[in-house]
PDB file of C-alpha atoms in Angstrom:
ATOM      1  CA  UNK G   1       0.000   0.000   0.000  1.00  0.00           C
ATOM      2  CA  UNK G   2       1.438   3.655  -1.048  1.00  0.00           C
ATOM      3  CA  UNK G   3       2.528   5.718   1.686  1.00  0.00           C
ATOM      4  CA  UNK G   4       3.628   9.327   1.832  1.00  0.00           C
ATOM      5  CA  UNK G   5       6.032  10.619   3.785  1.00  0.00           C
ATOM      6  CA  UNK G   6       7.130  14.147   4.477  1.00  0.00           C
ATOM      7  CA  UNK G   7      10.535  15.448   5.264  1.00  0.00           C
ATOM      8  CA  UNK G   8      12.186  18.958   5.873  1.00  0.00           C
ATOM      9  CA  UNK G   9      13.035  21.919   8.579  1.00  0.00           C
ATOM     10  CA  UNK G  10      10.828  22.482  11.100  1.00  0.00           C
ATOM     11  CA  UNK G  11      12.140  26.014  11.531  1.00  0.00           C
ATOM     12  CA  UNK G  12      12.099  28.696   8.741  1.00  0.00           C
ATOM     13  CA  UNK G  13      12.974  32.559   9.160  1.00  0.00           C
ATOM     14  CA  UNK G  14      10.935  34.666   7.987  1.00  0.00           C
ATOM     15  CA  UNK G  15      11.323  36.004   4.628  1.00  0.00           C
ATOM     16  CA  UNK G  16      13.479  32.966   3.853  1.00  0.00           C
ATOM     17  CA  UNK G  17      12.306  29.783   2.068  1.00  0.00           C
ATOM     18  CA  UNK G  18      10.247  26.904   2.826  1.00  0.00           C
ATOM     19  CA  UNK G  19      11.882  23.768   1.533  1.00  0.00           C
ATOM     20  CA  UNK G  20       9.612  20.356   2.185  1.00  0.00           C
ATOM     21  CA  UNK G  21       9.738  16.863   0.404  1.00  0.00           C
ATOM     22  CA  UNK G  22       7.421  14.240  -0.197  1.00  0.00           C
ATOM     23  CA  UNK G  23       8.949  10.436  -0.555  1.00  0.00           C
ATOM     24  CA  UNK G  24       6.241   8.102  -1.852  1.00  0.00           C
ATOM     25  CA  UNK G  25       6.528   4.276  -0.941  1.00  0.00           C
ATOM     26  CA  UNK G  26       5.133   1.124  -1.782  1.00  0.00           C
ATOM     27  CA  UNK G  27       4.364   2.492  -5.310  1.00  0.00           C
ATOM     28  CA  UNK G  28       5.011   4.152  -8.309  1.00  0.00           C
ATOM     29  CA  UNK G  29       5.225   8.462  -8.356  1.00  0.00           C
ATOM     30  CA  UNK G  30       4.059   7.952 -11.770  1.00  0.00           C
ATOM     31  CA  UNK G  31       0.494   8.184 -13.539  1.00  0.00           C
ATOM     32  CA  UNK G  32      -1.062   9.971 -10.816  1.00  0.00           C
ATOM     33  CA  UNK G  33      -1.181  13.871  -9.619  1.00  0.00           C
ATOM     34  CA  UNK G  34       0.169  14.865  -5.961  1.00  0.00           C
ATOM     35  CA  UNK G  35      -0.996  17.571  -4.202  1.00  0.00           C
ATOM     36  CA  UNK G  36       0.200  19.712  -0.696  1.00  0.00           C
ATOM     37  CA  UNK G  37      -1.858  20.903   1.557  1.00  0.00           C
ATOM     38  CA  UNK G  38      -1.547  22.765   4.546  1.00  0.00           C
ATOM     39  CA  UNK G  39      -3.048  23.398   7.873  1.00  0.00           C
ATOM     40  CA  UNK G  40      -2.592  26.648   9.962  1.00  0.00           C
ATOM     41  CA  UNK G  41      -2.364  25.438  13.893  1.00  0.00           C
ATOM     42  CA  UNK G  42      -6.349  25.197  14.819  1.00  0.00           C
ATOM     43  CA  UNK G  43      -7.271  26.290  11.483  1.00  0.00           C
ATOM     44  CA  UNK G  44      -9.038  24.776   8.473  1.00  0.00           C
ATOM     45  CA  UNK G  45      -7.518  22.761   5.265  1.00  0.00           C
ATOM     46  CA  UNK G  46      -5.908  25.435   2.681  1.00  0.00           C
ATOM     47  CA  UNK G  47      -5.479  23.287  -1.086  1.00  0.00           C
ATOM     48  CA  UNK G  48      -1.525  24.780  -2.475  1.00  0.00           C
ATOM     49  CA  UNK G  49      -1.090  23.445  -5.312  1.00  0.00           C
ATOM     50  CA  UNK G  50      -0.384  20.018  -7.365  1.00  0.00           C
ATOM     51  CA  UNK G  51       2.269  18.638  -9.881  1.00  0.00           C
ATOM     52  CA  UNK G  52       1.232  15.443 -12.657  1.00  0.00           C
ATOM     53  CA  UNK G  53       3.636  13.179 -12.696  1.00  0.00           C
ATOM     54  CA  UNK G  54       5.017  14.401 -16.191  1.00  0.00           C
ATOM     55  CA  UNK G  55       5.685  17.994 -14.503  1.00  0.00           C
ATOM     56  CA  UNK G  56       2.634  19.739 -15.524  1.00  0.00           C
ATOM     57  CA  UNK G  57       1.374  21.829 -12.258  1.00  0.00           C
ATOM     58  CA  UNK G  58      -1.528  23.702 -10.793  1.00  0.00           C
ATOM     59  CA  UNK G  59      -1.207  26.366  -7.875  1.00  0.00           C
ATOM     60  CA  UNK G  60      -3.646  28.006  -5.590  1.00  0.00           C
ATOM     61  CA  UNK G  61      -3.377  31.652  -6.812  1.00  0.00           C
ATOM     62  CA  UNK G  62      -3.175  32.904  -3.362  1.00  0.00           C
ATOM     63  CA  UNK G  63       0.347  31.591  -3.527  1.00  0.00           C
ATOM     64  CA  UNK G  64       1.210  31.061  -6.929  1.00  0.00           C
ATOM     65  CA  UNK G  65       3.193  33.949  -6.597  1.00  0.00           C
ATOM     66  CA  UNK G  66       5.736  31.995  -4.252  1.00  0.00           C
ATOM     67  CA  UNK G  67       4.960  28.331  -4.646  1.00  0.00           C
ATOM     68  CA  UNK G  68       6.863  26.238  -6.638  1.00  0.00           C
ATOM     69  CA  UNK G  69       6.077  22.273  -6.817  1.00  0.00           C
ATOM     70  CA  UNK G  70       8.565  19.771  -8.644  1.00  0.00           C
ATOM     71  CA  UNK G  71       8.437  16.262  -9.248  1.00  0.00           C
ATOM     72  CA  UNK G  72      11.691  13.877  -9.094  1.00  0.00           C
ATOM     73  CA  UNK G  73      10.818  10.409 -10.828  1.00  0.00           C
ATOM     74  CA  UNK G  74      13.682   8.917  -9.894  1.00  0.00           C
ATOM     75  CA  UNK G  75      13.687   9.325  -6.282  1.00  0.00           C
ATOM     76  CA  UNK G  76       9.893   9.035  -6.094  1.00  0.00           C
ATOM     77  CA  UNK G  77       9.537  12.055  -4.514  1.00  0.00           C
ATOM     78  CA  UNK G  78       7.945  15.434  -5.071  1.00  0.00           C
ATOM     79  CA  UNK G  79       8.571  18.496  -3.218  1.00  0.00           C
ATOM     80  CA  UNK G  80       7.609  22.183  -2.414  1.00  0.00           C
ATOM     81  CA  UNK G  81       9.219  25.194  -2.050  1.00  0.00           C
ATOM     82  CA  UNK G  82       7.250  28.100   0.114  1.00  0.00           C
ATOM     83  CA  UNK G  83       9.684  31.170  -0.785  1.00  0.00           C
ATOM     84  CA  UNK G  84       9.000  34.700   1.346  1.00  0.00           C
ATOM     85  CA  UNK G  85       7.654  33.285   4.342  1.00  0.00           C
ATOM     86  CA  UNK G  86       6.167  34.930   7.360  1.00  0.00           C
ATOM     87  CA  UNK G  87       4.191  33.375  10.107  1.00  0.00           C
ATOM     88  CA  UNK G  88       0.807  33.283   8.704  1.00  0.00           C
ATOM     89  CA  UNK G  89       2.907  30.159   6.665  1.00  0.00           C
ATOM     90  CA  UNK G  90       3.188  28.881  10.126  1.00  0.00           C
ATOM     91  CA  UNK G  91       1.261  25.104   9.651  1.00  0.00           C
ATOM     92  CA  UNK G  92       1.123  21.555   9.675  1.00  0.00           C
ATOM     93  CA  UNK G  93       1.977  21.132   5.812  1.00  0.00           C
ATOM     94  CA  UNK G  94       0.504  17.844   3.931  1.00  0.00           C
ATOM     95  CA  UNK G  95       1.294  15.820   0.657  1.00  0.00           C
ATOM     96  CA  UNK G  96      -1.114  13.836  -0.430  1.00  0.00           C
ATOM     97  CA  UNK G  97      -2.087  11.610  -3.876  1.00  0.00           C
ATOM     98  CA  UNK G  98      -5.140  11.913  -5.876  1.00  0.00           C
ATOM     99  CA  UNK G  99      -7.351   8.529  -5.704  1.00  0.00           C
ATOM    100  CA  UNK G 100      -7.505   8.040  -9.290  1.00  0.00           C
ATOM    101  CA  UNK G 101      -4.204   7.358 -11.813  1.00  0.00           C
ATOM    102  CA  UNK G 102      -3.868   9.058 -14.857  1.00  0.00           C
ATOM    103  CA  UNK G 103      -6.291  11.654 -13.833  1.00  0.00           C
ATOM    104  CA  UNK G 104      -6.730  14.658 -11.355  1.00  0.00           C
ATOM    105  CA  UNK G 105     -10.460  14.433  -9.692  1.00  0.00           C
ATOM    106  CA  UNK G 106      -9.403  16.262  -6.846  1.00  0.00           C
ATOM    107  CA  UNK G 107     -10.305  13.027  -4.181  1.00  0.00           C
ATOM    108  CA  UNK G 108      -7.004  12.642  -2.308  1.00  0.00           C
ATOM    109  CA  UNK G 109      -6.064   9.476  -0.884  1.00  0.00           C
ATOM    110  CA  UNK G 110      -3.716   8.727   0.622  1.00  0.00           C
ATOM    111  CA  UNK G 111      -2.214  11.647   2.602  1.00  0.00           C
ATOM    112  CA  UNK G 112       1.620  12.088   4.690  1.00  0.00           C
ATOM    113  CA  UNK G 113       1.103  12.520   8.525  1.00  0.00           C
ATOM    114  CA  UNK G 114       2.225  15.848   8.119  1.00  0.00           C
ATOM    115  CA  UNK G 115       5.403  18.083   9.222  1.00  0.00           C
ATOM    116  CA  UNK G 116       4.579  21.184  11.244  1.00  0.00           C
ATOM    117  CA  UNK G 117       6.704  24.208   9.947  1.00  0.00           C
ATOM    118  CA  UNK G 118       6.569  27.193  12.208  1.00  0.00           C
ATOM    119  CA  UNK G 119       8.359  30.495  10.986  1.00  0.00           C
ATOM    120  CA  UNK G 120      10.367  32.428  13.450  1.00  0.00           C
ATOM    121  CA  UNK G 121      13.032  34.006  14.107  1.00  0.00           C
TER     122      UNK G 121
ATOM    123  CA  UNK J   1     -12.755  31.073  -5.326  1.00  0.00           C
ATOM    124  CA  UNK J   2     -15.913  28.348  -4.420  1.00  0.00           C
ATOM    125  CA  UNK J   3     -16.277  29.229  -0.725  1.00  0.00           C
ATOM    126  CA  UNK J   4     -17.754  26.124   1.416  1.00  0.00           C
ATOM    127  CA  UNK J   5     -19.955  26.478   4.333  1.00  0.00           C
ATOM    128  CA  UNK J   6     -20.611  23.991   6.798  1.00  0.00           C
ATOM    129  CA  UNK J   7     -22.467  23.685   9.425  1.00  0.00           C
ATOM    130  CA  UNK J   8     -23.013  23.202  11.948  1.00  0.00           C
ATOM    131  CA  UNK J   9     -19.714  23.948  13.075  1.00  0.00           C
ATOM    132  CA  UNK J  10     -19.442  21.820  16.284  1.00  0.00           C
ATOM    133  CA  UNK J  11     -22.522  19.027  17.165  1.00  0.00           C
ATOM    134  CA  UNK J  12     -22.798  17.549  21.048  1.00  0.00           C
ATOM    135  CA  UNK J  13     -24.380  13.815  20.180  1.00  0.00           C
ATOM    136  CA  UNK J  14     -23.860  10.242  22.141  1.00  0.00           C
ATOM    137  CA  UNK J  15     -22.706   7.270  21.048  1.00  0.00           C
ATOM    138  CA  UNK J  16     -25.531   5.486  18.346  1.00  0.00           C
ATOM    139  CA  UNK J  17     -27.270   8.751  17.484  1.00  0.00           C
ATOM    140  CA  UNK J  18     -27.573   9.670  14.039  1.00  0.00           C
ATOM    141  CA  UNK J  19     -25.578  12.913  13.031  1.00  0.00           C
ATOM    142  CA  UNK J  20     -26.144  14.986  10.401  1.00  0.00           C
ATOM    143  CA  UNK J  21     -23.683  17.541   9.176  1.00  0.00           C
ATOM    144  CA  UNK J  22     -24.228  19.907   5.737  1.00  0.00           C
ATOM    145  CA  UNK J  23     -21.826  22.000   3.542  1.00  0.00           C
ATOM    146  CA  UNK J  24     -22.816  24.795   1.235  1.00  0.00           C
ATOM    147  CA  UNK J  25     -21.439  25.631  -1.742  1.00  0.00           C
ATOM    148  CA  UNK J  26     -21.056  29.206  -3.052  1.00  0.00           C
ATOM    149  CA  UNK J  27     -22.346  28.159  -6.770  1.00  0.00           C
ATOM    150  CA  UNK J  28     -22.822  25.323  -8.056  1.00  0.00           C
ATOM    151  CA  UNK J  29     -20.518  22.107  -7.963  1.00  0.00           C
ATOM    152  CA  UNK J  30     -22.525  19.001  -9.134  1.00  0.00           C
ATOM    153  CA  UNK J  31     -21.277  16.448  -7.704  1.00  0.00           C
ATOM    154  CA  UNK J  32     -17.729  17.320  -6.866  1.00  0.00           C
ATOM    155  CA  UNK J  33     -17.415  17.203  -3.182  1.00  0.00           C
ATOM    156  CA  UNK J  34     -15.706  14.723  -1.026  1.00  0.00           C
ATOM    157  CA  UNK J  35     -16.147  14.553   3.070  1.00  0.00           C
ATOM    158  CA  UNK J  36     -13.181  13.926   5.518  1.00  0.00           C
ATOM    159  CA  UNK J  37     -12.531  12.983   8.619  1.00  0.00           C
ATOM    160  CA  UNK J  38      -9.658  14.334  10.943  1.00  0.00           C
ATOM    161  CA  UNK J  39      -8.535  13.158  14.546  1.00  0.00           C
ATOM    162  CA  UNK J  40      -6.397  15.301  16.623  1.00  0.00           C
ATOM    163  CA  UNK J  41      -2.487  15.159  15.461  1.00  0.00           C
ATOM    164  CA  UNK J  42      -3.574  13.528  12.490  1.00  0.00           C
ATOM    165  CA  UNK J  43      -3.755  13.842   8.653  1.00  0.00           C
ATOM    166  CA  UNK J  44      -7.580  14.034   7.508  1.00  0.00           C
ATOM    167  CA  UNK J  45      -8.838  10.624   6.287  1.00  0.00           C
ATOM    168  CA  UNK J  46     -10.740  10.763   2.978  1.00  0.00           C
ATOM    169  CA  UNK J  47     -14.446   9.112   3.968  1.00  0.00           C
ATOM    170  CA  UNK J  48     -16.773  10.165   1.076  1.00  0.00           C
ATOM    171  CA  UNK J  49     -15.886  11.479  -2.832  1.00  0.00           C
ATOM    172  CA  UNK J  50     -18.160  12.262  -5.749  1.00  0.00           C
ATOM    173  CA  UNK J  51     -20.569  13.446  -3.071  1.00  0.00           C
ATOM    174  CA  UNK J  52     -22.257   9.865  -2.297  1.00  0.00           C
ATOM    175  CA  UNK J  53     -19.607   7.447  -3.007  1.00  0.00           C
ATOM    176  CA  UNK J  54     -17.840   5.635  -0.238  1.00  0.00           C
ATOM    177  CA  UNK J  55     -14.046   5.230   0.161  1.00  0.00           C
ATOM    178  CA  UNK J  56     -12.894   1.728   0.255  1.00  0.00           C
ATOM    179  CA  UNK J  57     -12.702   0.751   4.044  1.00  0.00           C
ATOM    180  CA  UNK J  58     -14.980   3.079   5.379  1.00  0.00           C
ATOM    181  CA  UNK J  59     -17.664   1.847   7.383  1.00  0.00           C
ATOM    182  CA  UNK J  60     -21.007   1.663   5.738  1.00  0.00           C
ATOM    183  CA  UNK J  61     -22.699   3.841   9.074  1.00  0.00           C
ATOM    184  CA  UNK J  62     -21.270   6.842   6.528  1.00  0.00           C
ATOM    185  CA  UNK J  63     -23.076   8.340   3.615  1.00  0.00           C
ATOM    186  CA  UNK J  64     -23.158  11.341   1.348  1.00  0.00           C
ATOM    187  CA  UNK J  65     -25.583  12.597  -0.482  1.00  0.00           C
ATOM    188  CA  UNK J  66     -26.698  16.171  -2.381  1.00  0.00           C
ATOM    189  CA  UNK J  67     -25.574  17.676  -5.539  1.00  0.00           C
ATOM    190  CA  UNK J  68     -25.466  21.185  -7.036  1.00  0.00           C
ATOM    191  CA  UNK J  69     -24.767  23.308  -3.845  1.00  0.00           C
ATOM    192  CA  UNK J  70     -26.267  21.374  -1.025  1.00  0.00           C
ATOM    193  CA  UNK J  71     -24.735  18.667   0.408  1.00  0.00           C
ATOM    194  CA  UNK J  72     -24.601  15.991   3.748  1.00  0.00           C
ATOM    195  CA  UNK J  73     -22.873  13.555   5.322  1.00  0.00           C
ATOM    196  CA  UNK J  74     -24.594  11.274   7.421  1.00  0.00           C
ATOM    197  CA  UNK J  75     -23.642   9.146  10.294  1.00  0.00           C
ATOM    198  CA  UNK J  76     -26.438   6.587  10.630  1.00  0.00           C
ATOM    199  CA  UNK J  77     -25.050   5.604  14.288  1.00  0.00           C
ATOM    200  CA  UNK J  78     -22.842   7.361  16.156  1.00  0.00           C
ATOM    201  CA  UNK J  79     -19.647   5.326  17.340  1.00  0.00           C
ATOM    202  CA  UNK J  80     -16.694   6.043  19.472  1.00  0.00           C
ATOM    203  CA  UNK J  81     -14.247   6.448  17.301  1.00  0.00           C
ATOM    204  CA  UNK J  82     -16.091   8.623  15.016  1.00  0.00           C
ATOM    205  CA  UNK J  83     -15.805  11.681  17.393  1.00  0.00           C
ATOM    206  CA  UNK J  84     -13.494  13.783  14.904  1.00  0.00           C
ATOM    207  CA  UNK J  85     -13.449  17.056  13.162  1.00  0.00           C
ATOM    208  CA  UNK J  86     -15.393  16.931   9.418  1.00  0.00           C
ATOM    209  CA  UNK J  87     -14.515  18.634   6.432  1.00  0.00           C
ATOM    210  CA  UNK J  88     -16.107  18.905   3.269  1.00  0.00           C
ATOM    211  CA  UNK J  89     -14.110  19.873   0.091  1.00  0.00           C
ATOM    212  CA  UNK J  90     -15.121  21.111  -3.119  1.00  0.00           C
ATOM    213  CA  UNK J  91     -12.919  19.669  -6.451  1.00  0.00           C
ATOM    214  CA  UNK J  92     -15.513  21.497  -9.326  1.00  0.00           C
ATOM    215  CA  UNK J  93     -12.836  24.542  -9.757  1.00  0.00           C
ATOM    216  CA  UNK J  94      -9.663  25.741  -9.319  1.00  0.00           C
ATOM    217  CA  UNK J  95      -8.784  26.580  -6.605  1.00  0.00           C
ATOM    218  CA  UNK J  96      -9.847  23.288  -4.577  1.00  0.00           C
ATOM    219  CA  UNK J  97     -11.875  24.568  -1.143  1.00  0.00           C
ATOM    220  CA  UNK J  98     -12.219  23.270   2.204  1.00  0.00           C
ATOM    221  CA  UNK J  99     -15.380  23.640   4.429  1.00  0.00           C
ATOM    222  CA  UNK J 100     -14.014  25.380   8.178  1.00  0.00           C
ATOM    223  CA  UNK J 101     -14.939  21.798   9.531  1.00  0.00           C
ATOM    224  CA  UNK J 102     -17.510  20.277  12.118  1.00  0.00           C
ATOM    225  CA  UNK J 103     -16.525  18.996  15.725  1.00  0.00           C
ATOM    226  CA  UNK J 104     -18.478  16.241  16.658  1.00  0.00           C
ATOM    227  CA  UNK J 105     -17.970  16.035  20.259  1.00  0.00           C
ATOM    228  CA  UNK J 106     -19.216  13.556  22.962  1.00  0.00           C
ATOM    229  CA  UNK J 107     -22.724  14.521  24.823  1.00  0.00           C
TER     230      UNK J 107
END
């Protein structure tokens, strides 16, 4: 069964950037979209962004300006860069998989356990 | 942006009621929503997609139903381990919105 982990500081200054990856196990990066999503402390779910497997990506516009999402096949792992950070970044940041292959419907399954990134100084 | 209202936004029940929680679209999503469930210091859990269609594993006691911009999620009986925070999540447009979430909480 796939699993998702994520990986990366735990501590970012602010204005500097957020650098997070997402190692996928237990099957193949390929023919299916990944997402991140992330999770303010005692907030809601904000979507960020996703990349296809061939590269192709799709960012929340409310962070498009910094976001950038990249895909490594050959580590089976995807990751995110958060540049310009301040603490309203401050959250428990996700990766997750859409539930269908070859497709993006949006329906993600399965998800990381999360890394909480707080920005300080 | 598709904004998602849910509500209500935290529910008191007991163990074997039935719970029912909604979410609101904005406009109009058809059938594009999908329901989660989230424990404390945990990554949500997806429980319902395509508004009424169950994820593989998840008990049958959960259902989804609507279509358009009214939608629910249904817990026919109420069990322990179901006491959680809910979110619905719309997948129609770009970008992809969450509901603020329900708290089902013990009675």
């Amino acid at each position: 069964q796939v699993q998702l982990q994520e990986s990366g500081p735990g501590l970012v200054k602010p204005s500097e950037t957020l650098s997070l990856s997402c190692t996928v196990s237990g099957g193949s990066i390929s023919s299916y979209c990944w997402s991140w999503i992330r999770q303010p402390p005692g907030k809601g779910l904000e979507w960020i962004g996703y990349i296809y497997y061939n590269g192709n990506t799709n960012y929340n516009p409310s962070l498009k300006s910094r976001v950038t999402i990249s895909v490594d096949t050959s580590k089976n792992q995807f990751s995110l860069k958060l540049s310009s950070v301040t603490a309203a970044d401050t959250a428990t940041y996700y990766c997750a998989r859409d539930r269908e292959a070859a497709a993006f419907t949006g329906w993600f399954d399965p998800w990381g356990q999360g890394t909480l990134v707080t920005v300080s100084s | 942006d598709i904004q998602m209202t849910q509500s209500p936004s935290s529910v008191s029940a007991s163990v074997g009621d039935r719970v029912t929680i909604t979410c609101r679209a904005s406009q109009g999503i058809s059938g594009w929503l999908a329901w989660f469930q989230q424990k404390p210091g945990k990554a949500p859990k997806l429980l319902i997609y395509a508004a009424s269609s169950l994820q593989s594993g998840v008990p049958s006691r959960f259902s989804g139903s609507g279509s358009g911009t009214d939608f629910t999620l249904t817990i026919s009986s109420l069990q322990p381990e179901d006491f959680a925070t809910y979110y619905c999540q719309q997948a129609h447009n770009f970008p992809l919105t969450f509901g603020g979430g329900t708290r089902v909480e013990i009675k």
